[in-house]
Short mmCIF file of C-alpha atoms in Angstrom, two decimals:
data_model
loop_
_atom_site.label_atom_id
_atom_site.label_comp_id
_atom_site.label_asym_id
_atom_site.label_seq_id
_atom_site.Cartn_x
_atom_site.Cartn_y
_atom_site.Cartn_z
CA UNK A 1 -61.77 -51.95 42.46
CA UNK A 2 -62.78 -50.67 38.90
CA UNK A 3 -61.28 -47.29 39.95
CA UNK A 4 -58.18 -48.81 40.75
CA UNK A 5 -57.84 -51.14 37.63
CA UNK A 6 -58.42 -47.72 35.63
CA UNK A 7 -56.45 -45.43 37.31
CA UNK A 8 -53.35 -48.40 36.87
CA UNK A 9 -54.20 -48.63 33.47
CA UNK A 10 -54.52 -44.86 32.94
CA UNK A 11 -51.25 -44.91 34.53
CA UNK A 12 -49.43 -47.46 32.71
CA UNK A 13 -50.84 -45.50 29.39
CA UNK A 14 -49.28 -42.53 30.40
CA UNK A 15 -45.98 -44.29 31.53
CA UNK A 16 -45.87 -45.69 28.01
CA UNK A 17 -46.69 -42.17 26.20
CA UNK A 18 -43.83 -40.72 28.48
CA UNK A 19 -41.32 -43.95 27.38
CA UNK A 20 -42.13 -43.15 23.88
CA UNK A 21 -41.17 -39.55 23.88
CA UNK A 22 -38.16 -40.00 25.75
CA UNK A 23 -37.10 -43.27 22.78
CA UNK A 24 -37.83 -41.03 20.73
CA UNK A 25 -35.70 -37.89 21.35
CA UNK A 26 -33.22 -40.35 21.74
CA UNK A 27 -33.70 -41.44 18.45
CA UNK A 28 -33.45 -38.18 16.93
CA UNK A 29 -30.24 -37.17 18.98
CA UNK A 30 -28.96 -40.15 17.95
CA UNK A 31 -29.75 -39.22 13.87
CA UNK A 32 -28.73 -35.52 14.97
CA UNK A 33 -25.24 -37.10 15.81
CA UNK A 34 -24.17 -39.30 12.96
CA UNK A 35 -25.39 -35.86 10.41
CA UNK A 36 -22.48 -34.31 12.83
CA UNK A 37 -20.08 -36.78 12.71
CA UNK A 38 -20.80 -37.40 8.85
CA UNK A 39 -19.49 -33.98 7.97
CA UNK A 40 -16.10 -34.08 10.11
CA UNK A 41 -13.49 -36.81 11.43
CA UNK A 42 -13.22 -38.30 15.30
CA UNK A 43 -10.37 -36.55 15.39
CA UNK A 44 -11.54 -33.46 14.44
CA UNK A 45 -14.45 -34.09 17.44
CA UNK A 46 -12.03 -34.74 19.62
CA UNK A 47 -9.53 -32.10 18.97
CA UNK A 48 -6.89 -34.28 18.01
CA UNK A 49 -3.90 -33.77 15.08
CA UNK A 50 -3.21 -36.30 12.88
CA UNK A 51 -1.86 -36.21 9.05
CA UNK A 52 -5.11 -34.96 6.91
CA UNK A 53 -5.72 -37.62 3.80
CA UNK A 54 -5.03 -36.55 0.25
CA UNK A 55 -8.48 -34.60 -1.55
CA UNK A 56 -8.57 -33.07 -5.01
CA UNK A 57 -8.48 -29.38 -4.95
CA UNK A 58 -12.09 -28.27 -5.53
CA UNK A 59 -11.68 -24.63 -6.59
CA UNK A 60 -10.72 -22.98 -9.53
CA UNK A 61 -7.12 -22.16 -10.50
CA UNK A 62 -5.22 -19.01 -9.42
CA UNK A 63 -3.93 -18.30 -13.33
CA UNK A 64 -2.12 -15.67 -12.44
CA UNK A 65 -0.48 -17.33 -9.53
CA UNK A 66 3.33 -19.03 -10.82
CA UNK A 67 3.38 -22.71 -11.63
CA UNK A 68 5.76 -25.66 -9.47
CA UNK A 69 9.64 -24.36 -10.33
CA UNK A 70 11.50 -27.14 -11.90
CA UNK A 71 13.83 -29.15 -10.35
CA UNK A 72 17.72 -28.20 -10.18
CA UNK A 73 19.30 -30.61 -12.03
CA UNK A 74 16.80 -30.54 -14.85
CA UNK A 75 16.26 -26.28 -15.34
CA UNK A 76 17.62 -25.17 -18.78
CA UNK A 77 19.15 -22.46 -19.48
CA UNK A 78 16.52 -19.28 -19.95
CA UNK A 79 19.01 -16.60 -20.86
CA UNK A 80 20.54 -16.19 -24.24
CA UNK A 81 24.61 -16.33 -23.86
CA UNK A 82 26.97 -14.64 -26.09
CA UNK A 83 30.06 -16.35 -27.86
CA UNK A 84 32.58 -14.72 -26.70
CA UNK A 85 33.34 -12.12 -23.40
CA UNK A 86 33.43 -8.72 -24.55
CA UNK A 87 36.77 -7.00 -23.70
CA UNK A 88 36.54 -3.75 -21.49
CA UNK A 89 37.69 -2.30 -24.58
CA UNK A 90 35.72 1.27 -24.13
CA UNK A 91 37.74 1.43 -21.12
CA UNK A 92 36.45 1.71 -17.31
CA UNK A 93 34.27 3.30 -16.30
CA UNK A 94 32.27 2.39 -19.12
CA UNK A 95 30.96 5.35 -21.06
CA UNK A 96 27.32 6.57 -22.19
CA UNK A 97 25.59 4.87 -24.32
CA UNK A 98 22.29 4.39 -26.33
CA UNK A 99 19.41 4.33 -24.23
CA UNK A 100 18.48 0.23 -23.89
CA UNK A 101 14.79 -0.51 -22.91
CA UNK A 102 13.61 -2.43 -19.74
CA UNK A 103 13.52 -5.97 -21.62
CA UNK A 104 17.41 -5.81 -21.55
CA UNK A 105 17.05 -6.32 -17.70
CA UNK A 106 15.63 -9.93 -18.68
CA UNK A 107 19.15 -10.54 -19.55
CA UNK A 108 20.88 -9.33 -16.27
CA UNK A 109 21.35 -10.54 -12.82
CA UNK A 110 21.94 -8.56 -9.63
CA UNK A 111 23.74 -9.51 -7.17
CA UNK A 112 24.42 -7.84 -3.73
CA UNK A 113 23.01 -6.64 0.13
CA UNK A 114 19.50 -4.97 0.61
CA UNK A 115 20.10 -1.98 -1.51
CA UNK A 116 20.22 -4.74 -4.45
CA UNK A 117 17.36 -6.32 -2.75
CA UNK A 118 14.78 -3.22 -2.73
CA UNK A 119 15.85 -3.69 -7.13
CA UNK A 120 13.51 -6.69 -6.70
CA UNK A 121 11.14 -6.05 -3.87
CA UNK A 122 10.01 -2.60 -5.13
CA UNK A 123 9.11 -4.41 -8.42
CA UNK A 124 11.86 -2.24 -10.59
CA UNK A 125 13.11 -5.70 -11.75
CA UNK A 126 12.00 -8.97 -11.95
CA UNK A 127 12.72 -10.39 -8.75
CA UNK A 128 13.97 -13.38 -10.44
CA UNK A 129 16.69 -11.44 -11.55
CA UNK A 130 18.00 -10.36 -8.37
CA UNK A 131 20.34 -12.75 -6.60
CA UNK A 132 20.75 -10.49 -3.14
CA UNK A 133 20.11 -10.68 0.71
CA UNK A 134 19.77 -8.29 3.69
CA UNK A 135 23.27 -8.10 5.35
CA UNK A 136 25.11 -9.75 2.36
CA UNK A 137 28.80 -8.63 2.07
CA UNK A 138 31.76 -9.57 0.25
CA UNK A 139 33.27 -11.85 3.34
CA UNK A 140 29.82 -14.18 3.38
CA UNK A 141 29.58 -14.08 -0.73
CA UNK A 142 30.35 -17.94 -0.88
CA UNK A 143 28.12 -19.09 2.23
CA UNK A 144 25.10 -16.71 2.48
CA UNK A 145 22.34 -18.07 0.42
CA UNK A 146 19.75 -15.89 -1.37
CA UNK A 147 16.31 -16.59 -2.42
CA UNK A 148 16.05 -17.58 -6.54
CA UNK A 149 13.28 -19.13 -8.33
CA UNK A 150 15.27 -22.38 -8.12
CA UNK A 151 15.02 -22.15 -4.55
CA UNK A 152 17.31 -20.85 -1.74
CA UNK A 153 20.98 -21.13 -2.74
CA UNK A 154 24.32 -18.96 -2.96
CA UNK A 155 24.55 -16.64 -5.76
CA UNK A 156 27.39 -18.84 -7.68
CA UNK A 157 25.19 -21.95 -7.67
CA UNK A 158 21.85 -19.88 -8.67
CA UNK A 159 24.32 -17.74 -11.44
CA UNK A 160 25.53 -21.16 -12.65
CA UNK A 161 22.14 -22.33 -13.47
CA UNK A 162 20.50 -18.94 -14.55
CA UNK A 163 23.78 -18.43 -17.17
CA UNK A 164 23.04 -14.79 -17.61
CA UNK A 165 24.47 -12.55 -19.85
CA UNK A 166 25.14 -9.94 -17.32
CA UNK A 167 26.18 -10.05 -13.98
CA UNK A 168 26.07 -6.92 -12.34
CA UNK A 169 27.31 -6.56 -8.56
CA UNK A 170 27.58 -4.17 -6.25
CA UNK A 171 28.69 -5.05 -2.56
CA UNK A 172 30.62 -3.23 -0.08
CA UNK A 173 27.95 -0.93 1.38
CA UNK A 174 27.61 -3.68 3.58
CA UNK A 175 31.35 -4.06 5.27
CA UNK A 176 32.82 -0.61 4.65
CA UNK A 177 32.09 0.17 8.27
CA UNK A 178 34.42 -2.48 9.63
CA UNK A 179 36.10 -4.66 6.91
CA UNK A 180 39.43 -3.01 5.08
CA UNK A 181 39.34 -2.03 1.55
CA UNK A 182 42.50 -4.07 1.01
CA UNK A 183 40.57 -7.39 2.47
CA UNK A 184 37.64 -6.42 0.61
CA UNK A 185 38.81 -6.14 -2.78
CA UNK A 186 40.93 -9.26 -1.92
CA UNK A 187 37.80 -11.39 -1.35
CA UNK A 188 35.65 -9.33 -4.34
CA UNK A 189 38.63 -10.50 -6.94
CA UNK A 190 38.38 -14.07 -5.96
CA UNK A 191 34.57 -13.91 -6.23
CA UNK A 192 34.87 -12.99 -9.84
CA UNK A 193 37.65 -15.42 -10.48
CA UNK A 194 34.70 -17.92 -9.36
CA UNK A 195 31.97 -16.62 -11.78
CA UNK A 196 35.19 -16.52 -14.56
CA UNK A 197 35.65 -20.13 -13.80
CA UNK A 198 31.90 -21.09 -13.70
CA UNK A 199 30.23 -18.90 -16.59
CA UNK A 200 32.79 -17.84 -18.68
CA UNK A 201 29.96 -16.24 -21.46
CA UNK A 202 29.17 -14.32 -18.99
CA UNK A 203 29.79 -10.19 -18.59
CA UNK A 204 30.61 -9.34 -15.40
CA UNK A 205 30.15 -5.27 -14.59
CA UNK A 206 30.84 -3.95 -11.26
CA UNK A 207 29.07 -1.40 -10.02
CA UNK A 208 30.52 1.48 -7.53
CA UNK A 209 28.44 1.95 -4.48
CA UNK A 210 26.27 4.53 -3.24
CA UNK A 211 26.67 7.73 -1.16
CA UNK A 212 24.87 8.28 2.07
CA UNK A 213 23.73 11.04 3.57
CA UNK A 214 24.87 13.97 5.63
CA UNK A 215 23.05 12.53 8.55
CA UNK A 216 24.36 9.13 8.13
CA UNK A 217 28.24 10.18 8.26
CA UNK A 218 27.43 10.99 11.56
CA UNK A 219 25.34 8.66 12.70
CA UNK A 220 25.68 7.37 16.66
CA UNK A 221 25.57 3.99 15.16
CA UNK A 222 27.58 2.33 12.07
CA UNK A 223 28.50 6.04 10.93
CA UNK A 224 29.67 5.68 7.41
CA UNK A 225 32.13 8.43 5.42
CA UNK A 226 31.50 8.96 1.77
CA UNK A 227 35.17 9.66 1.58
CA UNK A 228 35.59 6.25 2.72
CA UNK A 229 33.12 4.93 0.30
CA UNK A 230 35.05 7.34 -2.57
CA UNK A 231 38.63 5.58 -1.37
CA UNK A 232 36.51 1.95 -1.68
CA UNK A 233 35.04 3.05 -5.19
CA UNK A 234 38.39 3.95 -6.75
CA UNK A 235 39.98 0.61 -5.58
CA UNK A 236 37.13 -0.83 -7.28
CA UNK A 237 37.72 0.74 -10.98
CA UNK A 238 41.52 -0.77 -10.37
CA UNK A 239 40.31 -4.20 -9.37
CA UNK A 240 38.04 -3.94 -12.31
CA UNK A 241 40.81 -2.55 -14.54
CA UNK A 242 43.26 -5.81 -13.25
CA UNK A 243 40.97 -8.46 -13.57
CA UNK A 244 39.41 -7.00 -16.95
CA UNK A 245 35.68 -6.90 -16.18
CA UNK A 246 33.67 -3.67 -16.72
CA UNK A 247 32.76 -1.25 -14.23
CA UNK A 248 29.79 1.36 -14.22
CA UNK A 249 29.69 4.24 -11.91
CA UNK A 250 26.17 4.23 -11.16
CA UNK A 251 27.33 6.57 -7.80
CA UNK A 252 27.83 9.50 -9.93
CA UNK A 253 23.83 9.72 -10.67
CA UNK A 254 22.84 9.47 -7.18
CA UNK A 255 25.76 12.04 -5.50
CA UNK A 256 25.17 15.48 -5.35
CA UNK A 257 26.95 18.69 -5.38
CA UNK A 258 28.58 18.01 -1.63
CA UNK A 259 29.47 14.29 -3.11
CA UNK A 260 26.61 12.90 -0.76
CA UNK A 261 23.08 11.31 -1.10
CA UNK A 262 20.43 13.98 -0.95
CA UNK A 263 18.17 12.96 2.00
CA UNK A 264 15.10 13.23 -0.06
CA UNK A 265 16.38 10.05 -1.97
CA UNK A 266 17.35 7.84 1.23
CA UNK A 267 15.22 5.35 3.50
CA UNK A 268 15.52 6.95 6.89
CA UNK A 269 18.82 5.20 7.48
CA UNK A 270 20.58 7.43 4.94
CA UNK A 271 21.84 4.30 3.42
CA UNK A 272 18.61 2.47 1.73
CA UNK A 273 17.18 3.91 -1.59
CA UNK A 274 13.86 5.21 -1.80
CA UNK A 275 12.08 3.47 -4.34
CA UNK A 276 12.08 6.48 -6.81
CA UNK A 277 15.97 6.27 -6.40
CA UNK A 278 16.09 3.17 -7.76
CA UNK A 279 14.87 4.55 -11.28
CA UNK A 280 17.26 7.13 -11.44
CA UNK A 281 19.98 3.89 -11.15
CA UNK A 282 18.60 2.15 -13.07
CA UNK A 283 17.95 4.48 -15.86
CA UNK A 284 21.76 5.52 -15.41
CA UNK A 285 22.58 1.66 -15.90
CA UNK A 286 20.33 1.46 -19.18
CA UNK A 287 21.87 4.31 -20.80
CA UNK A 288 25.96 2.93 -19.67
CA UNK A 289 25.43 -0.61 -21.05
CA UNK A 290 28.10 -2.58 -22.35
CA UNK A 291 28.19 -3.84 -26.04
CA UNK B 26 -42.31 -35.00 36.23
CA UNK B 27 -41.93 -37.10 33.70
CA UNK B 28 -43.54 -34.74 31.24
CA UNK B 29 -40.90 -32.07 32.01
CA UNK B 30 -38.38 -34.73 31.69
CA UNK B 31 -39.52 -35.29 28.26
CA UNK B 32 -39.84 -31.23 27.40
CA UNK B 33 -36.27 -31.35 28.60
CA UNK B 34 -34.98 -33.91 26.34
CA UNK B 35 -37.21 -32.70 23.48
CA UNK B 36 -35.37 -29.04 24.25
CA UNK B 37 -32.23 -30.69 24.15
CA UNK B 38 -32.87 -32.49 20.71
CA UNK B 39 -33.80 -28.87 19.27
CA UNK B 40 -30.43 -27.65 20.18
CA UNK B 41 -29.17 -30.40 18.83
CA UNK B 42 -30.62 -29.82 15.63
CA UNK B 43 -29.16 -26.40 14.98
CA UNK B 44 -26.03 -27.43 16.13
CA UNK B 45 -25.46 -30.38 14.27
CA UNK B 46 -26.52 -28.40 10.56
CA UNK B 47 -22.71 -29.62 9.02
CA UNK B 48 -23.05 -25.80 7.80
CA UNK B 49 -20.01 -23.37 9.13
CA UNK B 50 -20.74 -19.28 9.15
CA UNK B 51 -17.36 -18.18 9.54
CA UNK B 52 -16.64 -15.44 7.12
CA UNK B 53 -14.46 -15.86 3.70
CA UNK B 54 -12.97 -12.84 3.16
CA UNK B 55 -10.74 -11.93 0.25
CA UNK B 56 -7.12 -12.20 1.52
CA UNK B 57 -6.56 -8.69 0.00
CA UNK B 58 -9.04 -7.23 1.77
CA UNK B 59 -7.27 -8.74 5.43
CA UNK B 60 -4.40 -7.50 3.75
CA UNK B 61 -5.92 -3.76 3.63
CA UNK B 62 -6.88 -4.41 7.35
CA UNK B 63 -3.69 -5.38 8.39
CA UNK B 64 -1.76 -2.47 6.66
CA UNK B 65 -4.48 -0.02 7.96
CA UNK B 66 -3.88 -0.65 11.75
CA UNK B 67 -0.49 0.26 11.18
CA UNK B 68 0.93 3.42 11.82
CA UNK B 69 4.45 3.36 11.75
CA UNK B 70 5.14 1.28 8.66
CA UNK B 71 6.50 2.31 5.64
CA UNK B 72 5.17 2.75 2.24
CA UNK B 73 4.33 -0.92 0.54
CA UNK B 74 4.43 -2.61 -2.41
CA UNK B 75 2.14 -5.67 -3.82
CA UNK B 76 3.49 -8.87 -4.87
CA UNK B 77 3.41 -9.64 -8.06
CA UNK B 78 4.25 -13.71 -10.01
CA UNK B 79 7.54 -12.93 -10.09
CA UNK B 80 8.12 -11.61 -6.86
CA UNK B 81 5.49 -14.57 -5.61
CA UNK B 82 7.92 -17.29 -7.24
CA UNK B 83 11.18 -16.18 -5.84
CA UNK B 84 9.51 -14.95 -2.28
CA UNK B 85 7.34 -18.19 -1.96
CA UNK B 86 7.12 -20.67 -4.49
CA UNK B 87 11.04 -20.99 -4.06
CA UNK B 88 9.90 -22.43 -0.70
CA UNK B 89 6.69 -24.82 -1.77
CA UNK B 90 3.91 -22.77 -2.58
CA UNK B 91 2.36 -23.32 -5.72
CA UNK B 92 -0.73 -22.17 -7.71
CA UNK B 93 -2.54 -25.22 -7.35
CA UNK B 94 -2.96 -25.25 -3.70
CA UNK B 95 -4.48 -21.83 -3.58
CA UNK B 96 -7.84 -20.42 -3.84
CA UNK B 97 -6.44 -16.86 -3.62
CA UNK B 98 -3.70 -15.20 -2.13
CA UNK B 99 -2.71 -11.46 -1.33
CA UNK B 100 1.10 -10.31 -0.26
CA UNK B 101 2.74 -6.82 0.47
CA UNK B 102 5.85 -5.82 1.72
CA UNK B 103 8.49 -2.79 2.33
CA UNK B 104 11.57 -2.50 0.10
CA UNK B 105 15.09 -3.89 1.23
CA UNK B 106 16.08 -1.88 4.15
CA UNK B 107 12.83 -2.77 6.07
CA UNK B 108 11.46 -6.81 7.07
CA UNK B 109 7.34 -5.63 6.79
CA UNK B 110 5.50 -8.02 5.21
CA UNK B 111 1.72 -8.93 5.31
CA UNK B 112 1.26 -12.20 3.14
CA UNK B 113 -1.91 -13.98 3.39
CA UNK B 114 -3.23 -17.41 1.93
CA UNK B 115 -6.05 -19.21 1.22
CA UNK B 116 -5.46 -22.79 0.64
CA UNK B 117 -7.79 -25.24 -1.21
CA UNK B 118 -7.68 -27.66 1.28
CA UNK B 119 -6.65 -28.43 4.70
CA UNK B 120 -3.26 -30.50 3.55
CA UNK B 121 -2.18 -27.25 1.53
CA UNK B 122 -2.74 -25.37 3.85
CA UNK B 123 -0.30 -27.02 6.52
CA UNK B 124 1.86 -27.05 3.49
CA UNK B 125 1.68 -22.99 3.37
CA UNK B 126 1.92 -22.73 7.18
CA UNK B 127 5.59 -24.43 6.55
CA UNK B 128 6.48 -22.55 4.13
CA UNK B 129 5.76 -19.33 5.34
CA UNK B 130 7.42 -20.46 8.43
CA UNK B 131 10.56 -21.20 6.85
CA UNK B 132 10.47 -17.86 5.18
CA UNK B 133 10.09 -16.36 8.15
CA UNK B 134 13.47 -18.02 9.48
CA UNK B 135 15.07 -17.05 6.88
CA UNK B 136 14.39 -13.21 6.86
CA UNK B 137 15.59 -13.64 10.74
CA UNK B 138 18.49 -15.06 10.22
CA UNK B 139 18.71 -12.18 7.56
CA UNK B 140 18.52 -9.25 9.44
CA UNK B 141 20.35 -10.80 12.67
CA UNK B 142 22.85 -8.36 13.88
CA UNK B 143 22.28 -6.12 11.00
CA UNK B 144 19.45 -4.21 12.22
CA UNK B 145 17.81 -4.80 15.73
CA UNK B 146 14.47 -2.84 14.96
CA UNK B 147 14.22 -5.34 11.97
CA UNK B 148 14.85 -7.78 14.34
CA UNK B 149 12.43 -7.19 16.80
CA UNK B 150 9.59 -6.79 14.40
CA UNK B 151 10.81 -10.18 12.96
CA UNK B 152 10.89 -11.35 16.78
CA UNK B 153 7.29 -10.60 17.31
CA UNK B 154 6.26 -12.02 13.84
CA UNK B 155 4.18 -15.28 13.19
CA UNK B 156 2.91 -17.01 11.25
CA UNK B 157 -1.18 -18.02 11.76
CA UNK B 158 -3.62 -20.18 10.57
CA UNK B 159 -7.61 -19.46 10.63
CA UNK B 160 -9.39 -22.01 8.54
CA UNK B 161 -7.49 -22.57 5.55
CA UNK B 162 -6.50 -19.05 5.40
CA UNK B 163 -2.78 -18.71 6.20
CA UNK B 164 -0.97 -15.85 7.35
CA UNK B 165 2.61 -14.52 7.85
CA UNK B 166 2.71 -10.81 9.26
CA UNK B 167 5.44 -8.85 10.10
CA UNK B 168 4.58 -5.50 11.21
CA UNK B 169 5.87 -2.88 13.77
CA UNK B 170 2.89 -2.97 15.45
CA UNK B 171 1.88 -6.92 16.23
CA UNK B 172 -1.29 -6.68 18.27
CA UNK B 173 -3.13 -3.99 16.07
CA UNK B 174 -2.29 -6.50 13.35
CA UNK B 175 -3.52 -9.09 14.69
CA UNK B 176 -6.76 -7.51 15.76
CA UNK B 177 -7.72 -6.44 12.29
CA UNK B 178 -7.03 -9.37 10.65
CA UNK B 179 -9.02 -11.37 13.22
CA UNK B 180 -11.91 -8.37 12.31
CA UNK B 181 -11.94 -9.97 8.90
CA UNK B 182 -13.48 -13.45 10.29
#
């Protein structure tokens, strides 16, 4: 009987050790949890999206990194603006001049396609003084939008609150292969009447456009003639001429002997500049500037 | 029995232990060097060039981004002829970075609707392109060669 007592006893000891242990990793599972859940969301647990809540930011500032642009209706005016229009009165196209330095770019805008693109993406200007898109022509001027530090816009709205001092363009690079100089030039002279209307401080120069290569004249696809583009750049100087606005023949630095683009100079497309090309046009703009 | 029950459960509490630290491992690279990665695995794309504020305002603040939800940030891309572009992020917090994720996305729709029916290799890369989100790092990369790309940059994590 005293062996039975003890071995129940020695039993319900061991029953109670046993209960213990197991209350007790429960315990600790149970503490292991919460530290879990403390450090994320139930949502997060299980897997499901919701809107996160607001935090502060915790890290340091990116200085270099821009600040929030302004809002439209409040930006200011950033470029100087001149009195009065100067008159072509050098005549077109406009001669050479003294060398200007880069800052003078801080007082231009760009505006056209990709080639006028590459001016900002290759870092040769300040992007924010490039008003341009892949594929722009002439025919979508007026409902293409462009990206600008004021956000993405068309190039009259973003000129209209830039106000620069110069507006240089240069489309029809984009279009030659299927649109006709005659509606062309058509929809180029109302698109200066526009920036007339809208900023009338403002110099307008058109630019002639580039050559292309050998290859690209006879290209199975979108073949384009630089005696087409020659035809399009002399109707050009006579729009310019009519609607008395300068015009700089930036494709005489980038033609050569056989009045084409040296290969050497062109993206593999024989259209698109290299990005060394864009310094000789640029340093052919800075030394035909108009005063 | 019961005593293996209990080795069991006290197993099962260890586990729980190192699995519940709150403490992540997952790597925090610099977003240039994922950058470097990216560009490296490609073969076929041409030569780059680095973002710099200006370029970062027009290219991306136009559509959101701003200083103060970064912790660092690295971007290249190909000049105007070409769509390539390897932009990464790393967002403060988990709200900027869904903020990033829509901007870059909306950049991304716009360079599509760019290049559409101007040039169809453009297009295709821009096809293939997304735009990802490890963390708070965010990422937009548009590349000739998608898969490579996205190898490497996962290599970074």
């Amino acid at each position: 009987m005293a062996d039975y007592y003890t071995t129940k006893k020695r039993k319900k000891r061991s029953g109670y050790r046993i209960g213990i242990v197991i209350f007790g990793s429960l315990l600790i599972f149970l503490g292991s949890f919460v530290m879990y859940m403390r450090d994320t969301t139930l949502e997060d647990y299980l897997g499901i999206e919701t809107t996160p809540s607001v935090t502060e930011p915790t890290g340091p500032d990116v200085t270099e990194l821009v600040t929030e642009p302004t809002t439209v209706q409040s930006q200011e005016p950033e470029l100087p603006v001149t009195s009065e229009v100067t008159e072509p009165s050098a005549g077109n196209p406009v001669g050479e001049s003294e060398a200007v330095d880069d800052s003078y770019f801080d007082n231009c805008v760009f505006v056209g396609d990709s080639i006028t693109y590459g001016l900002g993406s290759y870092n040769k200007v300040s992007a924010k003084n490039v008003y341009a898109s892949v594929g722009m022509n002439i025919s979508k001027i007026d409902t293409t939008t462009v990206e600008t530090e004021f956000g993405e816009m068309t190039v009259i709205e973003a000129l209209k609150l830039k106000k620069p001092q110069y507006v240089y363009i240069m489309l029809g690079s984009n279009g030659i292969y299927w649109l006709s100089n005659d509606a062309m030039i058509k929809m180029y002279s109302s698109f200066i009447d526009e920036i007339k209307a809208e900023l009338p401080q403002t110099e307008i120069i058109v630019l002639s456009i580039p050559p292309v290569t050998a290859d690209r004249e006879v290209a199975s696809e979108s073949p384009i003639k630089n005696s087409d583009i020659d035809s399009y750049n002399d109707e050009l100087l006579k729009m310019a001429n009519d609607k008395n606005v300068h015009f700089v023949d930036t494709h005489s630095c980038l033609v050569n002997s056989e009045g084409k683009l040296d290969t050497d100079m062109a993206a593999g497309d024989g259209y698109h500049f290299q990005a060394d090309t864009y310094d000789i046009f640029l340093n052919y703009i800075k030394t035909h500037t108009v005063k | 029995m019961k005593k293996i029950l209990a080795f069991i459960l006290a197993g099962a509490m260890a586990v729980s232990f190192a699995a519940c630290s709150g403490e992540t491992t997952t790597a925090q690279p610099a977003c240039s060097d994922v950058v470097k990665a990216v560009v490296s695995s490609q073969t076929e794309m041409e030569q780059t060039v680095e973002c710099n504020s200006d370029t970062f305002e027009v290219y991306y603040s136009s559509y959101g981004i701003t200083s103060d939800m970064l912790d660092d940030y690295s971007a290249v891309y190909t000049g105007g002829a070409y769509a390539d572009e390897i932009a990464v992020f790393k967002a403060k917090t988990k709200e900027d970075a869904g903020k990033v994720k829509e901007a870059l996305e909306a950049r991304l729709e716009k360079r599509s609707k760019d290049f559409e029916g101007y040039a169809p290799e453009e297009e295709a890369k821009l096809a293939e392109a997304e735009v990802t989100a490890k963390g708070n790092y965010v990422m937009l990369i548009i590349v000739p060669d998608i898969d490579s790309a996205d190898k490497a940059a996962d290599s970074c994590f």
